[in-house]
PDB file of C-alpha atoms in Angstrom:
ATOM      1  CA  MET A   1     -24.475 -56.353  70.880  1.00  0.00           C
ATOM      2  CA  ARG A   2     -23.457 -56.054  74.454  1.00  0.00           C
ATOM      3  CA  LEU A   3     -21.991 -52.722  75.731  1.00  0.00           C
ATOM      4  CA  ALA A   4     -18.614 -54.472  76.674  1.00  0.00           C
ATOM      5  CA  VAL A   5     -18.317 -55.841  73.121  1.00  0.00           C
ATOM      6  CA  ALA A   6     -18.925 -52.350  71.738  1.00  0.00           C
ATOM      7  CA  LEU A   7     -16.277 -50.977  74.047  1.00  0.00           C
ATOM      8  CA  GLN A   8     -13.779 -53.597  72.874  1.00  0.00           C
ATOM      9  CA  GLU A   9     -14.557 -52.858  69.217  1.00  0.00           C
ATOM     10  CA  ARG A  10     -14.079 -49.082  69.904  1.00  0.00           C
ATOM     11  CA  ALA A  11     -10.580 -49.811  71.434  1.00  0.00           C
ATOM     12  CA  ASP A  12      -9.634 -52.036  68.488  1.00  0.00           C
ATOM     13  CA  LEU A  13     -10.825 -49.403  66.027  1.00  0.00           C
ATOM     14  CA  ASN A  14      -8.743 -46.712  67.711  1.00  0.00           C
ATOM     15  CA  ILE A  15      -5.618 -49.025  67.298  1.00  0.00           C
ATOM     16  CA  LYS A  16      -6.514 -49.757  63.695  1.00  0.00           C
ATOM     17  CA  ILE A  17      -7.031 -46.090  62.864  1.00  0.00           C
ATOM     18  CA  ASP A  18      -3.587 -45.214  64.245  1.00  0.00           C
ATOM     19  CA  ASP A  19      -2.119 -48.062  62.178  1.00  0.00           C
ATOM     20  CA  LEU A  20      -3.970 -46.888  59.010  1.00  0.00           C
ATOM     21  CA  LYS A  21      -2.696 -43.275  59.544  1.00  0.00           C
ATOM     22  CA  ASP A  22       0.909 -44.574  59.844  1.00  0.00           C
ATOM     23  CA  ARG A  23       0.545 -46.744  56.821  1.00  0.00           C
ATOM     24  CA  LEU A  24      -1.064 -43.992  54.787  1.00  0.00           C
ATOM     25  CA  GLU A  25       1.766 -41.578  55.806  1.00  0.00           C
ATOM     26  CA  ARG A  26       4.412 -44.097  54.736  1.00  0.00           C
ATOM     27  CA  ASN A  27       2.779 -44.485  51.262  1.00  0.00           C
ATOM     28  CA  VAL A  28       2.047 -40.832  50.374  1.00  0.00           C
ATOM     29  CA  LEU A  29       5.521 -40.112  49.018  1.00  0.00           C
ATOM     30  CA  VAL A  30       7.579 -42.438  46.767  1.00  0.00           C
ATOM     31  CA  GLN A  31      10.761 -42.098  44.870  1.00  0.00           C
ATOM     32  CA  GLU A  32      10.233 -41.150  41.297  1.00  0.00           C
ATOM     33  CA  GLY A  33       9.642 -44.252  39.176  1.00  0.00           C
ATOM     34  CA  GLU A  34       8.651 -46.338  42.199  1.00  0.00           C
ATOM     35  CA  GLU A  35       5.163 -47.553  43.367  1.00  0.00           C
ATOM     36  CA  PRO A  36       3.937 -47.180  46.936  1.00  0.00           C
ATOM     37  CA  THR A  37       3.800 -50.447  48.982  1.00  0.00           C
ATOM     38  CA  GLU A  38       0.168 -49.919  49.507  1.00  0.00           C
ATOM     39  CA  GLU A  39      -2.369 -47.942  47.474  1.00  0.00           C
ATOM     40  CA  PRO A  40      -3.049 -44.663  49.430  1.00  0.00           C
ATOM     41  CA  MET A  41      -6.656 -44.298  48.075  1.00  0.00           C
ATOM     42  CA  ALA A  42      -7.469 -47.842  49.398  1.00  0.00           C
ATOM     43  CA  LEU A  43      -5.903 -47.005  52.785  1.00  0.00           C
ATOM     44  CA  LYS A  44      -7.998 -43.691  52.766  1.00  0.00           C
ATOM     45  CA  LYS A  45     -11.186 -45.668  52.050  1.00  0.00           C
ATOM     46  CA  GLU A  46     -10.512 -48.071  54.856  1.00  0.00           C
ATOM     47  CA  LEU A  47      -9.566 -45.204  57.277  1.00  0.00           C
ATOM     48  CA  ASP A  48     -12.817 -43.405  56.433  1.00  0.00           C
ATOM     49  CA  SER A  49     -14.881 -46.529  57.026  1.00  0.00           C
ATOM     50  CA  CYS A  50     -13.179 -47.158  60.368  1.00  0.00           C
ATOM     51  CA  ILE A  51     -13.699 -43.553  61.502  1.00  0.00           C
ATOM     52  CA  GLU A  52     -17.330 -43.772  60.493  1.00  0.00           C
ATOM     53  CA  ARG A  53     -17.785 -46.924  62.568  1.00  0.00           C
ATOM     54  CA  LEU A  54     -15.979 -45.341  65.400  1.00  0.00           C
ATOM     55  CA  ALA A  55     -18.249 -42.344  65.425  1.00  0.00           C
ATOM     56  CA  TYR A  56     -21.318 -44.671  65.388  1.00  0.00           C
ATOM     57  CA  LEU A  57     -20.031 -46.659  68.318  1.00  0.00           C
ATOM     58  CA  ILE A  58     -19.052 -43.594  70.362  1.00  0.00           C
ATOM     59  CA  ALA A  59     -22.573 -42.174  70.067  1.00  0.00           C
ATOM     60  CA  ALA A  60     -24.187 -45.501  70.910  1.00  0.00           C
ATOM     61  CA  ILE A  61     -21.848 -46.128  73.876  1.00  0.00           C
ATOM     62  CA  ASN A  62     -22.547 -42.624  75.148  1.00  0.00           C
ATOM     63  CA  LYS A  63     -26.333 -43.016  74.761  1.00  0.00           C
ATOM     64  CA  THR A  64     -26.179 -46.396  76.527  1.00  0.00           C
ATOM     65  CA  ASN A  65     -23.998 -45.032  79.403  1.00  0.00           C
ATOM     66  CA  CYS A  66     -26.425 -42.131  79.934  1.00  0.00           C
ATOM     67  CA  GLU A  67     -29.502 -44.336  79.956  1.00  0.00           C
ATOM     68  CA  THR A  68     -28.253 -47.270  82.018  1.00  0.00           C
ATOM     69  CA  PHE A  69     -28.429 -47.028  85.700  1.00  0.00           C
ATOM     70  CA  ILE A  70     -26.641 -48.767  88.566  1.00  0.00           C
ATOM     71  CA  ASP A  71     -27.819 -48.154  92.080  1.00  0.00           C
ATOM     72  CA  GLY A  72     -29.611 -44.860  90.952  1.00  0.00           C
ATOM     73  CA  ASN A  73     -26.654 -43.470  89.040  1.00  0.00           C
ATOM     74  CA  SER A  74     -26.033 -43.584  85.289  1.00  0.00           C
ATOM     75  CA  ILE A  75     -22.889 -45.270  84.010  1.00  0.00           C
ATOM     76  CA  THR A  76     -21.803 -41.816  82.877  1.00  0.00           C
ATOM     77  CA  GLU A  77     -22.053 -40.448  86.405  1.00  0.00           C
ATOM     78  CA  LEU A  78     -20.177 -43.506  87.797  1.00  0.00           C
ATOM     79  CA  LEU A  79     -17.493 -43.021  85.209  1.00  0.00           C
ATOM     80  CA  ALA A  80     -17.111 -39.371  86.097  1.00  0.00           C
ATOM     81  CA  ARG A  81     -17.019 -40.272  89.837  1.00  0.00           C
ATOM     82  CA  LYS A  82     -14.385 -42.960  89.119  1.00  0.00           C
ATOM     83  CA  ASP A  83     -12.266 -40.459  87.141  1.00  0.00           C
ATOM     84  CA  ALA A  84     -12.528 -37.813  89.859  1.00  0.00           C
ATOM     85  CA  LEU A  85     -11.580 -40.353  92.596  1.00  0.00           C
ATOM     86  CA  SER A  86      -8.601 -41.451  90.440  1.00  0.00           C
ATOM     87  CA  VAL A  87      -7.313 -37.837  90.326  1.00  0.00           C
ATOM     88  CA  LYS A  88      -7.870 -37.587  94.117  1.00  0.00           C
ATOM     89  CA  VAL A  89      -6.126 -40.865  94.908  1.00  0.00           C
ATOM     90  CA  SER A  90      -3.163 -39.937  92.669  1.00  0.00           C
ATOM     91  CA  ALA A  91      -2.702 -36.601  94.533  1.00  0.00           C
ATOM     92  CA  TYR A  92      -3.018 -38.384  97.908  1.00  0.00           C
ATOM     93  CA  ARG A  93      -0.474 -41.049  96.952  1.00  0.00           C
ATOM     94  CA  ASP A  94       2.065 -38.352  95.969  1.00  0.00           C
ATOM     95  CA  THR A  95       1.436 -36.576  99.176  1.00  0.00           C
ATOM     96  CA  VAL A  96       1.885 -39.754 101.201  1.00  0.00           C
ATOM     97  CA  TYR A  97       5.027 -40.505  99.288  1.00  0.00           C
ATOM     98  CA  THR A  98       6.491 -37.107 100.065  1.00  0.00           C
ATOM     99  CA  GLY A  99       5.367 -37.339 103.650  1.00  0.00           C
ATOM    100  CA  ASN A 100       7.189 -40.607 104.011  1.00  0.00           C
ATOM    101  CA  SER A 101      10.396 -39.278 102.573  1.00  0.00           C
ATOM    102  CA  ASN A 102      13.353 -39.382 104.809  1.00  0.00           C
ATOM    103  CA  THR A 103      15.863 -36.547 104.901  1.00  0.00           C
ATOM    104  CA  ASN A 104      19.323 -37.541 105.656  1.00  0.00           C
ATOM    105  CA  ARG A 105      21.293 -35.546 108.131  1.00  0.00           C
ATOM    106  CA  ALA A 106      24.975 -35.747 108.293  1.00  0.00           C
ATOM    107  CA  ARG A 107      25.014 -34.285 111.824  1.00  0.00           C
ATOM    108  CA  ASN A 108      22.526 -33.826 114.605  1.00  0.00           C
ATOM    109  CA  THR A 109      23.016 -30.090 114.325  1.00  0.00           C
ATOM    110  CA  GLU A 110      21.271 -29.962 110.902  1.00  0.00           C
ATOM    111  CA  ILE A 111      17.658 -29.145 110.701  1.00  0.00           C
ATOM    112  CA  LYS A 112      15.339 -31.991 110.947  1.00  0.00           C
ATOM    113  CA  ILE A 113      12.496 -32.217 108.365  1.00  0.00           C
ATOM    114  CA  MET A 114       9.192 -33.631 109.613  1.00  0.00           C
ATOM    115  CA  PRO A 115       5.903 -34.315 107.864  1.00  0.00           C
ATOM    116  CA  ALA A 116       3.252 -31.787 108.450  1.00  0.00           C
ATOM    117  CA  ILE A 117       0.511 -34.343 107.973  1.00  0.00           C
ATOM    118  CA  ASP A 118      -0.486 -37.644 109.628  1.00  0.00           C
ATOM    119  CA  VAL A 119       0.923 -39.896 106.892  1.00  0.00           C
ATOM    120  CA  LYS A 120      -0.774 -43.019 108.259  1.00  0.00           C
ATOM    121  CA  ALA A 121      -4.243 -41.306 108.176  1.00  0.00           C
ATOM    122  CA  TRP A 122      -3.575 -40.133 104.560  1.00  0.00           C
ATOM    123  CA  GLN A 123      -2.485 -43.579 103.582  1.00  0.00           C
ATOM    124  CA  LYS A 124      -5.682 -45.092 105.081  1.00  0.00           C
ATOM    125  CA  GLU A 125      -7.885 -42.586 103.273  1.00  0.00           C
ATOM    126  CA  THR A 126      -5.960 -43.305  99.995  1.00  0.00           C
ATOM    127  CA  ASP A 127      -6.534 -47.057 100.507  1.00  0.00           C
ATOM    128  CA  LEU A 128     -10.299 -46.413 101.081  1.00  0.00           C
ATOM    129  CA  ILE A 129     -10.544 -44.286  97.939  1.00  0.00           C
ATOM    130  CA  SER A 130      -8.712 -46.979  95.943  1.00  0.00           C
ATOM    131  CA  LYS A 131     -11.218 -49.571  97.209  1.00  0.00           C
ATOM    132  CA  GLU A 132     -14.156 -47.295  96.175  1.00  0.00           C
ATOM    133  CA  ILE A 133     -12.640 -47.081  92.736  1.00  0.00           C
ATOM    134  CA  ARG A 134     -12.329 -50.778  92.415  1.00  0.00           C
ATOM    135  CA  LEU A 135     -15.909 -51.312  93.521  1.00  0.00           C
ATOM    136  CA  ILE A 136     -17.161 -48.799  91.061  1.00  0.00           C
ATOM    137  CA  ASP A 137     -15.178 -50.397  88.283  1.00  0.00           C
ATOM    138  CA  ASN A 138     -16.429 -53.809  89.188  1.00  0.00           C
ATOM    139  CA  LYS A 139     -20.081 -52.601  88.962  1.00  0.00           C
ATOM    140  CA  ILE A 140     -19.497 -50.871  85.670  1.00  0.00           C
ATOM    141  CA  GLN A 141     -17.707 -53.895  84.206  1.00  0.00           C
ATOM    142  CA  GLU A 142     -20.446 -56.278  85.320  1.00  0.00           C
ATOM    143  CA  THR A 143     -23.148 -54.001  83.901  1.00  0.00           C
ATOM    144  CA  ASN A 144     -21.172 -53.693  80.575  1.00  0.00           C
ATOM    145  CA  TRP A 145     -21.400 -57.387  80.085  1.00  0.00           C
ATOM    146  CA  THR A 146     -25.171 -57.588  80.797  1.00  0.00           C
ATOM    147  CA  THR A 147     -26.342 -54.444  78.974  1.00  0.00           C
ATOM    148  CA  GLU A 148     -27.460 -54.315  75.356  1.00  0.00           C
ATOM    149  CA  LEU A 149     -26.051 -51.359  73.363  1.00  0.00           C
ATOM    150  CA  ILE A 150     -28.734 -48.844  72.714  1.00  0.00           C
ATOM    151  CA  GLU A 151     -28.449 -48.109  68.972  1.00  0.00           C
TER     152      GLU A 151
END
């Protein structure tokens, strides 16, 4: 199985587990004399099976990410770099947004608010970080489709 396929299955399992939890919760209590729409024990069995498969996939994906290298870095390292850059670009975008904010003055006698940063330079750096994130993501995605899952 390719790593990308395992990642898709993991995502699908997470959705299915949430659905099973909701269905189980809706069928735990019934009015006296009524039957549940679905058998809670059957739902529990299916939920347990999905969780067991999820645990297996998470371990295999993590192992594969640690042992697969792109340009000298493991996928795990690249994912960490991408996550850190995403936090940085979010903070920079917020700063640029605030720096671009105009303050309205009713009269010329009111205090003028000016940005304390070079907004254009911050925007340029934000754009470069965004590009780096895209390039890292492209490398990871390409590798996911060509790498066999280590089981």
